[in-house]
Coordinates of C-alpha atoms in Angstrom, one line a residue:
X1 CA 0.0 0.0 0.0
X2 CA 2.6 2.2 0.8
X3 CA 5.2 1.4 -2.2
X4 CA 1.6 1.3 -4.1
X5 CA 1.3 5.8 -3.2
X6 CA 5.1 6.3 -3.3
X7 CA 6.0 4.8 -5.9
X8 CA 9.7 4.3 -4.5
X9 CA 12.6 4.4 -7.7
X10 CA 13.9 0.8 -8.0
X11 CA 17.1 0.1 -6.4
X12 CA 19.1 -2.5 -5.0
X13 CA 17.0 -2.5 -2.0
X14 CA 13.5 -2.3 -3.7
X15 CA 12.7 -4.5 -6.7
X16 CA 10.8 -7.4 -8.1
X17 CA 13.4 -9.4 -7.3
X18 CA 13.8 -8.2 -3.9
X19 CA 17.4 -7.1 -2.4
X20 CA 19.6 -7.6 -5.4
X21 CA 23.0 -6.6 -3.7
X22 CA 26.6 -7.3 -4.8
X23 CA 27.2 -9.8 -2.1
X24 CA 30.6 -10.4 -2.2
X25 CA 31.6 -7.0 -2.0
X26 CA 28.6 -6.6 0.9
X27 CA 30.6 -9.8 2.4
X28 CA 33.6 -8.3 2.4
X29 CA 33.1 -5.1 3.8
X30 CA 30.8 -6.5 6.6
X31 CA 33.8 -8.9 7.3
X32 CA 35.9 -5.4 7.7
X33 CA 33.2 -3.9 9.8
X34 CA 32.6 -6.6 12.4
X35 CA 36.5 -6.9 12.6
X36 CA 36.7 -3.2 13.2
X37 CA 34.1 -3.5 16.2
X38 CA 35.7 -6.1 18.0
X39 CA 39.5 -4.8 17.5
X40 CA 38.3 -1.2 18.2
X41 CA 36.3 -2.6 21.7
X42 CA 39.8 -4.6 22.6
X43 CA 42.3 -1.1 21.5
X44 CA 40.6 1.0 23.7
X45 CA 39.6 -1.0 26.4
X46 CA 42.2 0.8 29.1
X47 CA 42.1 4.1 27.7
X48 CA 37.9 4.2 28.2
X49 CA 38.4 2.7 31.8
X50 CA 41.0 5.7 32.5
X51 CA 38.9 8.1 30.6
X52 CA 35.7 7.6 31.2
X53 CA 35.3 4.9 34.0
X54 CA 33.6 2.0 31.5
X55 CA 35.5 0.1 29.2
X56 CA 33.4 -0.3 26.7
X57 CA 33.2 3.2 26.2
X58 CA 34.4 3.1 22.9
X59 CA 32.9 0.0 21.6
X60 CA 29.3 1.8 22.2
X61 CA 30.3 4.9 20.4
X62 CA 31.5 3.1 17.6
X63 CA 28.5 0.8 17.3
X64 CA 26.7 4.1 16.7
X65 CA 28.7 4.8 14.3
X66 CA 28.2 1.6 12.6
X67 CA 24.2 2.1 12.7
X68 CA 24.5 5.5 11.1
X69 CA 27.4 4.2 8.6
X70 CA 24.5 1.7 7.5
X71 CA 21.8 4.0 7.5
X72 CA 24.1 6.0 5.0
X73 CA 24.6 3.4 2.9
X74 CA 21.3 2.3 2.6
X75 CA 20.1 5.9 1.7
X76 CA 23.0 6.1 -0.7
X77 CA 21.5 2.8 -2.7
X78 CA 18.4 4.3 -3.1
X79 CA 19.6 7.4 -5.0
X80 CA 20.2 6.7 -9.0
X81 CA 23.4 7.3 -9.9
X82 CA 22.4 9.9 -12.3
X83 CA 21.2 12.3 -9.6
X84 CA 24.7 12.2 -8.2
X85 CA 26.0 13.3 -11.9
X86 CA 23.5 16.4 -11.8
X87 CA 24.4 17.3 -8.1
X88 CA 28.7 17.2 -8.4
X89 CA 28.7 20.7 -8.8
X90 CA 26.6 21.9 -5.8
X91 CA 28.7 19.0 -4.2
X92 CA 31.7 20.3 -4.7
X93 CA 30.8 23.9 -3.3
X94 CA 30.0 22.3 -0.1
X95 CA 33.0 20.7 0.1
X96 CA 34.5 23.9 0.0
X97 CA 32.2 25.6 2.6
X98 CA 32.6 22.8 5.1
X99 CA 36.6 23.3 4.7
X100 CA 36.4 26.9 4.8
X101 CA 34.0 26.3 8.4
X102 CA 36.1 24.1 9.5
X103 CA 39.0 27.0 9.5
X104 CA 36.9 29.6 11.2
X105 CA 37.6 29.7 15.1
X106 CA 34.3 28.7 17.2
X107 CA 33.0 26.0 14.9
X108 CA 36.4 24.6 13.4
X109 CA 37.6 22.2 16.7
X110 CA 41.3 21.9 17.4
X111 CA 42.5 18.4 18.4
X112 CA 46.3 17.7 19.1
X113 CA 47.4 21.1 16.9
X114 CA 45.0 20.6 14.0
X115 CA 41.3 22.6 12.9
X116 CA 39.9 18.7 11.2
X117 CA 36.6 18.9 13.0
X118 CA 33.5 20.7 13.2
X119 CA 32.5 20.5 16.9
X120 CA 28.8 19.1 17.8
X121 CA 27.5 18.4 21.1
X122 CA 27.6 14.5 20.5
X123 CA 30.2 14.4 17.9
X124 CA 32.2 15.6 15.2
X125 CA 32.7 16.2 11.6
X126 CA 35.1 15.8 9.9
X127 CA 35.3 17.9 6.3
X128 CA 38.1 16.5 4.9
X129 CA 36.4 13.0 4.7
X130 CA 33.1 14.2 3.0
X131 CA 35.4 16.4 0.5
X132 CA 37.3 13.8 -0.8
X133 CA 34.5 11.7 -2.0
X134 CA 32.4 14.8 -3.4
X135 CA 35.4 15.7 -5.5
X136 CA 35.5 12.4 -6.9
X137 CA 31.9 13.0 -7.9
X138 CA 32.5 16.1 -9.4
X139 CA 35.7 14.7 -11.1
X140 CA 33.5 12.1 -12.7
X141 CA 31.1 14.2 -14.2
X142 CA 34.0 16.7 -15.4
X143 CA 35.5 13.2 -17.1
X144 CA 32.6 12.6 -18.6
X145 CA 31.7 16.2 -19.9
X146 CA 35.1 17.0 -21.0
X147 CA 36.4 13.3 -22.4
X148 CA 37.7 14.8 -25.7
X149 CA 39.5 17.7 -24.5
X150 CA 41.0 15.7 -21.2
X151 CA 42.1 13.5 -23.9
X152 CA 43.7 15.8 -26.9
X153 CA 44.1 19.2 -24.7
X154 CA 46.5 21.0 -22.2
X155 CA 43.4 22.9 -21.1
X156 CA 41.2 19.8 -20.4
X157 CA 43.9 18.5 -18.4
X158 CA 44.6 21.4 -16.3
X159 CA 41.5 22.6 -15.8
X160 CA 40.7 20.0 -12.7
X161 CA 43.4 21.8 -10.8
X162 CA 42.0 24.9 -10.4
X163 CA 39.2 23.1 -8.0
X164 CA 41.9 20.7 -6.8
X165 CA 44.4 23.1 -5.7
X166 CA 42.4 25.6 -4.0
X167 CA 40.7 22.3 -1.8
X168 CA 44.5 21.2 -1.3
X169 CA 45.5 24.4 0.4
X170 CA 42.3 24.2 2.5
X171 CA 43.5 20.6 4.1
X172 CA 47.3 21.8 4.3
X173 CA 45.8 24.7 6.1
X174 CA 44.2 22.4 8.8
X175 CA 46.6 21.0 8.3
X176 CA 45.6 17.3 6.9
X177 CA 48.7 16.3 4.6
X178 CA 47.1 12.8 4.7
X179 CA 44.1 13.8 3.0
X180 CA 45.6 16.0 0.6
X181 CA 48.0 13.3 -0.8
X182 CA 45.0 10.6 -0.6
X183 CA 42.3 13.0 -2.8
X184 CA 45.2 14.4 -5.2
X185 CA 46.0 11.0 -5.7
X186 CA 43.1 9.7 -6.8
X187 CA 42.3 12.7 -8.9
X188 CA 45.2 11.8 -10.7
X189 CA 44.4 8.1 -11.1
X190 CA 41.3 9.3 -11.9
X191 CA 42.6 11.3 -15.0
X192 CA 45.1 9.0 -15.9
X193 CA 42.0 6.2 -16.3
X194 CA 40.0 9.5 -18.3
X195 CA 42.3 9.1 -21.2
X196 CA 45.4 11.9 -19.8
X197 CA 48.6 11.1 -22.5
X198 CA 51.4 9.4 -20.6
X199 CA 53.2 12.5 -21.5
X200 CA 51.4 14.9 -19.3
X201 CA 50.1 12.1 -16.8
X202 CA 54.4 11.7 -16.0
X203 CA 54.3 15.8 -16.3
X204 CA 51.5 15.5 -13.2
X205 CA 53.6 12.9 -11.2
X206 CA 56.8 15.0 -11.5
X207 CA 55.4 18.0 -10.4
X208 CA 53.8 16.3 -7.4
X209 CA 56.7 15.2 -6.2
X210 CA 58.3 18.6 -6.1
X211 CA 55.6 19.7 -4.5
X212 CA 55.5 17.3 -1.7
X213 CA 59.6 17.9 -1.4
X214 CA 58.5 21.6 -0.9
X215 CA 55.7 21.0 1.2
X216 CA 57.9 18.7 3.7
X217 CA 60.8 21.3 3.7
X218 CA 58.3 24.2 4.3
X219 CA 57.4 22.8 7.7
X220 CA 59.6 21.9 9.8
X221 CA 57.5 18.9 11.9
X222 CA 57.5 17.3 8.6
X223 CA 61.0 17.3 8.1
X224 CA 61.1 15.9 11.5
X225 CA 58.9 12.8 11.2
X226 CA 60.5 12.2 7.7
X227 CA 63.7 11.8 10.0
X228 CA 62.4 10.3 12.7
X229 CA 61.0 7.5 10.2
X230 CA 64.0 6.7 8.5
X231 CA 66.0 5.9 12.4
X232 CA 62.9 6.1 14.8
X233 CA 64.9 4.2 17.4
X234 CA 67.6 7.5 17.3
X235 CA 65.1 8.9 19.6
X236 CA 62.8 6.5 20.6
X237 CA 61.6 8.2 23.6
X238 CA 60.7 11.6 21.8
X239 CA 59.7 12.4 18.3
X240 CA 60.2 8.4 17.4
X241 CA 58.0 7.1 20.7
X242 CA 55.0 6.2 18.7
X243 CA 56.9 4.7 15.4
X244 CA 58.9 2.6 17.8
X245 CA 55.8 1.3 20.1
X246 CA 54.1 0.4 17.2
X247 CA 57.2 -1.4 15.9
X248 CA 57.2 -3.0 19.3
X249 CA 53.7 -4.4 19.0
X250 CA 54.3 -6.2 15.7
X251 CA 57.4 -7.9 17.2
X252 CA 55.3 -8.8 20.3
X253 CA 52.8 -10.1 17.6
X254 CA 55.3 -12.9 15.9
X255 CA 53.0 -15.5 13.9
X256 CA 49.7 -16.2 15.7
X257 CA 49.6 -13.3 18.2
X258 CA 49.5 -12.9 22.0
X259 CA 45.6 -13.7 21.4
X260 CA 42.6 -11.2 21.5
X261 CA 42.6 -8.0 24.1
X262 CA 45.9 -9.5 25.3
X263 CA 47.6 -6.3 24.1
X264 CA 50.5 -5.0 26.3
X265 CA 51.3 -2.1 24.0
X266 CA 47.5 -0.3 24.1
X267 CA 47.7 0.0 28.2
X268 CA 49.5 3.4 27.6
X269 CA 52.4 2.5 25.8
X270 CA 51.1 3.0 22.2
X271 CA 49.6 6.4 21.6
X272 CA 46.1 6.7 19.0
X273 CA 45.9 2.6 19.6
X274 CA 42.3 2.7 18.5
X275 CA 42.6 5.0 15.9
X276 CA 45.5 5.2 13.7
X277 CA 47.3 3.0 14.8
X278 CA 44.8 0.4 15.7
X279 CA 46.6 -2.5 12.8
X280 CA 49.4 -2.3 14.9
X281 CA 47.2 -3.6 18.1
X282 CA 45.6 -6.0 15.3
X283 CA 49.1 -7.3 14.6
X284 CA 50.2 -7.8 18.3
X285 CA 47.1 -9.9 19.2
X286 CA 46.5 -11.5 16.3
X287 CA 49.9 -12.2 14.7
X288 CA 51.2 -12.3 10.9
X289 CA 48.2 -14.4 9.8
X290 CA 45.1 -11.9 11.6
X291 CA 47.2 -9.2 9.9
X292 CA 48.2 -10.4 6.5
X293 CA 44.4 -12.4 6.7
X294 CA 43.3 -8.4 7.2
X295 CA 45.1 -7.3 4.0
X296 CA 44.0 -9.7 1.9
X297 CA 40.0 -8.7 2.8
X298 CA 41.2 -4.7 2.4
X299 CA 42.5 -6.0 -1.0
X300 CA 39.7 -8.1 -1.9
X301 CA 36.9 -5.1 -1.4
X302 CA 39.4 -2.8 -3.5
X303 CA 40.0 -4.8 -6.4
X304 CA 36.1 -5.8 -6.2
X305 CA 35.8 -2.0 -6.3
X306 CA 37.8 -1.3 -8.9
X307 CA 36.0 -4.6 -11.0
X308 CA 32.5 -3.0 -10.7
X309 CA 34.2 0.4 -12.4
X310 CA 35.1 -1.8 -14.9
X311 CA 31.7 -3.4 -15.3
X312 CA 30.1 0.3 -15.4
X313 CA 32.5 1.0 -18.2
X314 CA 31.6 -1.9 -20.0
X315 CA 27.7 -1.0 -19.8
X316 CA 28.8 2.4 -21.4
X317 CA 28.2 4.1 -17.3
X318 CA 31.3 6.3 -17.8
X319 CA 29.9 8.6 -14.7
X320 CA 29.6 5.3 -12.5
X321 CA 32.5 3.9 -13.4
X322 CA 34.8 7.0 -12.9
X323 CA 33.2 7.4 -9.7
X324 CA 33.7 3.7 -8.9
X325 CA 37.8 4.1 -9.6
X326 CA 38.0 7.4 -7.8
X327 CA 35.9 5.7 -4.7
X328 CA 38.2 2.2 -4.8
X329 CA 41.7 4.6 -5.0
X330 CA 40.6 6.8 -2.2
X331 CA 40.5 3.3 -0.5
X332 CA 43.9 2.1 -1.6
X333 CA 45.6 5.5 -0.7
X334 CA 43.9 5.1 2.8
X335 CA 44.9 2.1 3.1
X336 CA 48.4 2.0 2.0
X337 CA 49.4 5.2 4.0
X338 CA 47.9 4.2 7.3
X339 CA 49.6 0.2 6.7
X340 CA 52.9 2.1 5.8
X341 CA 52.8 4.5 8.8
X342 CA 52.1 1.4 11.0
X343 CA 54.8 -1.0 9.9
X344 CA 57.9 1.9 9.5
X345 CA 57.5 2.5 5.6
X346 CA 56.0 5.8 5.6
X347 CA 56.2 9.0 8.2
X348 CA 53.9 9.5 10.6
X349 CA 50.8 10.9 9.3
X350 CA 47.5 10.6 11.2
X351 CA 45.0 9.1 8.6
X352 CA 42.5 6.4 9.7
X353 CA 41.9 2.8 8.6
X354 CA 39.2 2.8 6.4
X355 CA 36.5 0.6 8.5
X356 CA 38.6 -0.4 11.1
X357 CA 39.6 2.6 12.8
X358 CA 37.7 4.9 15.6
X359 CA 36.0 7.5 14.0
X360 CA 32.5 8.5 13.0
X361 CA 33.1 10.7 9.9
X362 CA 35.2 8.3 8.3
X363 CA 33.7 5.5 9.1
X364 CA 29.8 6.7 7.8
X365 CA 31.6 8.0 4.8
X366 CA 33.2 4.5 3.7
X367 CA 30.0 3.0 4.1
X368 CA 28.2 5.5 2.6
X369 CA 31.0 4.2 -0.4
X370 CA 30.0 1.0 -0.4
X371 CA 26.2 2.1 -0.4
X372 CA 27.6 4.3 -3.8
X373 CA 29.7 0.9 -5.1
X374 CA 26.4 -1.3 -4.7
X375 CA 24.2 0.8 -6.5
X376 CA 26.8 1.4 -9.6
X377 CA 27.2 -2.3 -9.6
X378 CA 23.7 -2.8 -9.4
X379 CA 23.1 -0.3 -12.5
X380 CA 25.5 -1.9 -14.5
X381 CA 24.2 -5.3 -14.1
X382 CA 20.4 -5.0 -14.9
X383 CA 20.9 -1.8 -17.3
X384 CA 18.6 -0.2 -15.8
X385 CA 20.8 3.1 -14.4
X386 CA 18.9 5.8 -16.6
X387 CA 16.6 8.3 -15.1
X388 CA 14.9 9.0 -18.5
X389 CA 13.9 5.1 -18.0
X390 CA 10.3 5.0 -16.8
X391 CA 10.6 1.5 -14.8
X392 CA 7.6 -0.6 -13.8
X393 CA 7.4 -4.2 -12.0
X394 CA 7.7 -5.7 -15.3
X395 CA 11.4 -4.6 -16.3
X396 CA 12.1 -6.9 -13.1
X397 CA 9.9 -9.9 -13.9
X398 CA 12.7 -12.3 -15.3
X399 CA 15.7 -12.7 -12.7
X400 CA 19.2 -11.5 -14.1
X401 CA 22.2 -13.6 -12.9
X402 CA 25.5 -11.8 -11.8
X403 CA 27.5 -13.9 -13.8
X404 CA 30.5 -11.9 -11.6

């Protein structure tokens, strides 16, 4: 009776066929939720007691965030991907209000020397994570709109950066260098994948690299952590305490683990234990198999990502499928840098886990990705992603296989 008034758009969620979801990739990032939860719960366990009296602090906090992460991407698989094309613009001039808001003192909230949050009562926002996935909306659409002069012209392929730079000096001004590599790295995957010559895509690559050279000598606690991480035990109890700690939990670790919430290392020891550095905790209780097992789901769920671009592109869905690279890179950059900062390969930066690590922005915002991810694949797969289609109960009568 209700569907009967409403007359809900088709979706994953709502069809004659009932839920028609992507299940592996719904598999695999449930897999990475649940094992967020319960790592999370034991990582924090003795900071919450000290904190706040209950130990489980934490665990209900994030549990919320888990609710509200699927709420997100349920409402995210009910929107056609062609409404997301019409609204990159007014997307991306959000994404530069909420980084200019996030600057202005009073709403912008300072934590450990840095303006990332915008302060509720309950909780907090963070900008830099809703920006980096509207730009890879707006990108797509600009891919799409442009794909002849990206291709053949100078102008096509500089005119991204005059939206990308501007939001890169917003995050350095947080400062977030974490963020900034991870979006301007998938804006230039994003173009390479758009048809960019290798010529000028190698042009973009060199001049990045100057730029992070510059960007690392302009500040001088970069400088410092890029030392610190190349001899962290030269000062192990100052500016290379948490590299080193972290370090110490992956020895402790060795091939199985010291076994779940057996942690030595997150009683004090190892600072951010249930944030960004919560793989090291992972690695000390559950050894090189629970971490290497970890990876291999992270790099399932990316790659799956990166296959349903590939299907979009296949159904002719070049929005969806641009947005599906830019969404599964934003992923891989997360993921490399935080594994990287963990195990000694990278300098310290504070970027989260994606779905493992405390925090409620980035943790609604990658499922709110995977809500995106389901309904591109979903598109794709019955053909049925155009909003000039008029759909009835019919066009889902026969039931398609995945085949995938």
């Amino acid at each position: 009776m209700i569907f009967g008034i409403f007359k809900p758009y088709p979706s994953p969620l709502i069809s004659g066929r009932g839920i028609d979801l992507d299940f592996p990739m719904l598999a695999g990032c449930l897999a990475l939720l649940g094992l967020g939860l319960v790592m999370i719960t034991s990582a924090s366990s003795e900071v919450a007691a000290v904190q706040s009296g209950n130990p489980l602090y934490h665990m209900f906090r994030h549990l919320v965030y888990v609710f509200l992460g699927l709420v997100a991407c349920g409402a995210t698989m009910l929107v056609p991907i062609a409404t997301w094309q019409r609204m990159g613009f007014m997307m991306l001039l959000g994404a530069f209000g909420l980084l200019v808001l996030v600057l202005v003192p009073g709403i912008g909230r300072e934590v450990n020397g840095s303006m990332r949050w915008i302060g509720f009562s309950f909780f907090n926002v963070q900008p830099s994570e809703i920006a980096k996935v509207f730009v890879v909306i707006y990108l797509a659409g600009y891919l799409v709109r442009r794909q002849t002069e990206v291709r053949e012209t100078w102008m096509g392929f500089f005119k991204p950066f005059i939206v990308l730079l501007p939001m890169a000096a917003l995050l350095l001004m947080e400062p977030d260098f974490g963020a900034t590599v991870v979006m301007m790295g998938a804006a230039a995957a994003m173009l390479f994948l758009g048809g960019v010559g290798l010529f000028r895509f190698s042009l973009m690559v060199v001049l990045a690299v100057l730029a992070v050279f510059v960007l690392v000598q302009a500040q001088p606690y970069r400088m410092a952590r890029l030392i610190t991480f190349t001899d962290p035990w030269a000062d192990q109890f100052g500016s290379g305490y948490q590299l080193t700690q972290a370090l110490i939990a992956f020895g402790r670790g060795e091939w199985l683990g010291v076994g779940l919430g057996n942690s030595v290392q997150k009683q004090f020891y190892l600072p951010e234990a249930h944030t960004d550095f919560v793989f090291s905790v992972l690695a000390e209780e559950l050894g090189v198999v629970g971490s290497l097992l970890t990876v291999a789901l992270f790099v399932f769920v990316t790659v799956r990502a990166l296959y349903i671009g590939l299907w979009a592109e296949k159904a002719k869905q070049f929005f969806a499928a641009y947005m599906a690279f830019g969404l599964a890179f934003l992923w891989i950059g997360q993921f490399l840098i935080n594994i990287g900062v963990n195990v000694g390969l990278l300098p310290t930066k504070g970027l989260t886990l994606p779905f493992l690590s405390y925090g409620g922005s980035s943790l609604v915002i990658c499922c709110a990705c995977v809500g995106l991810l389901l309904r591109i694949e979903w598109e794709s797969r019955t053909h049925l992603g155009s909003e000039e289609h008029e759909f009835s109960e019919s066009d889902f009568a026969e039931e398609t296989s995945h085949g995938r």
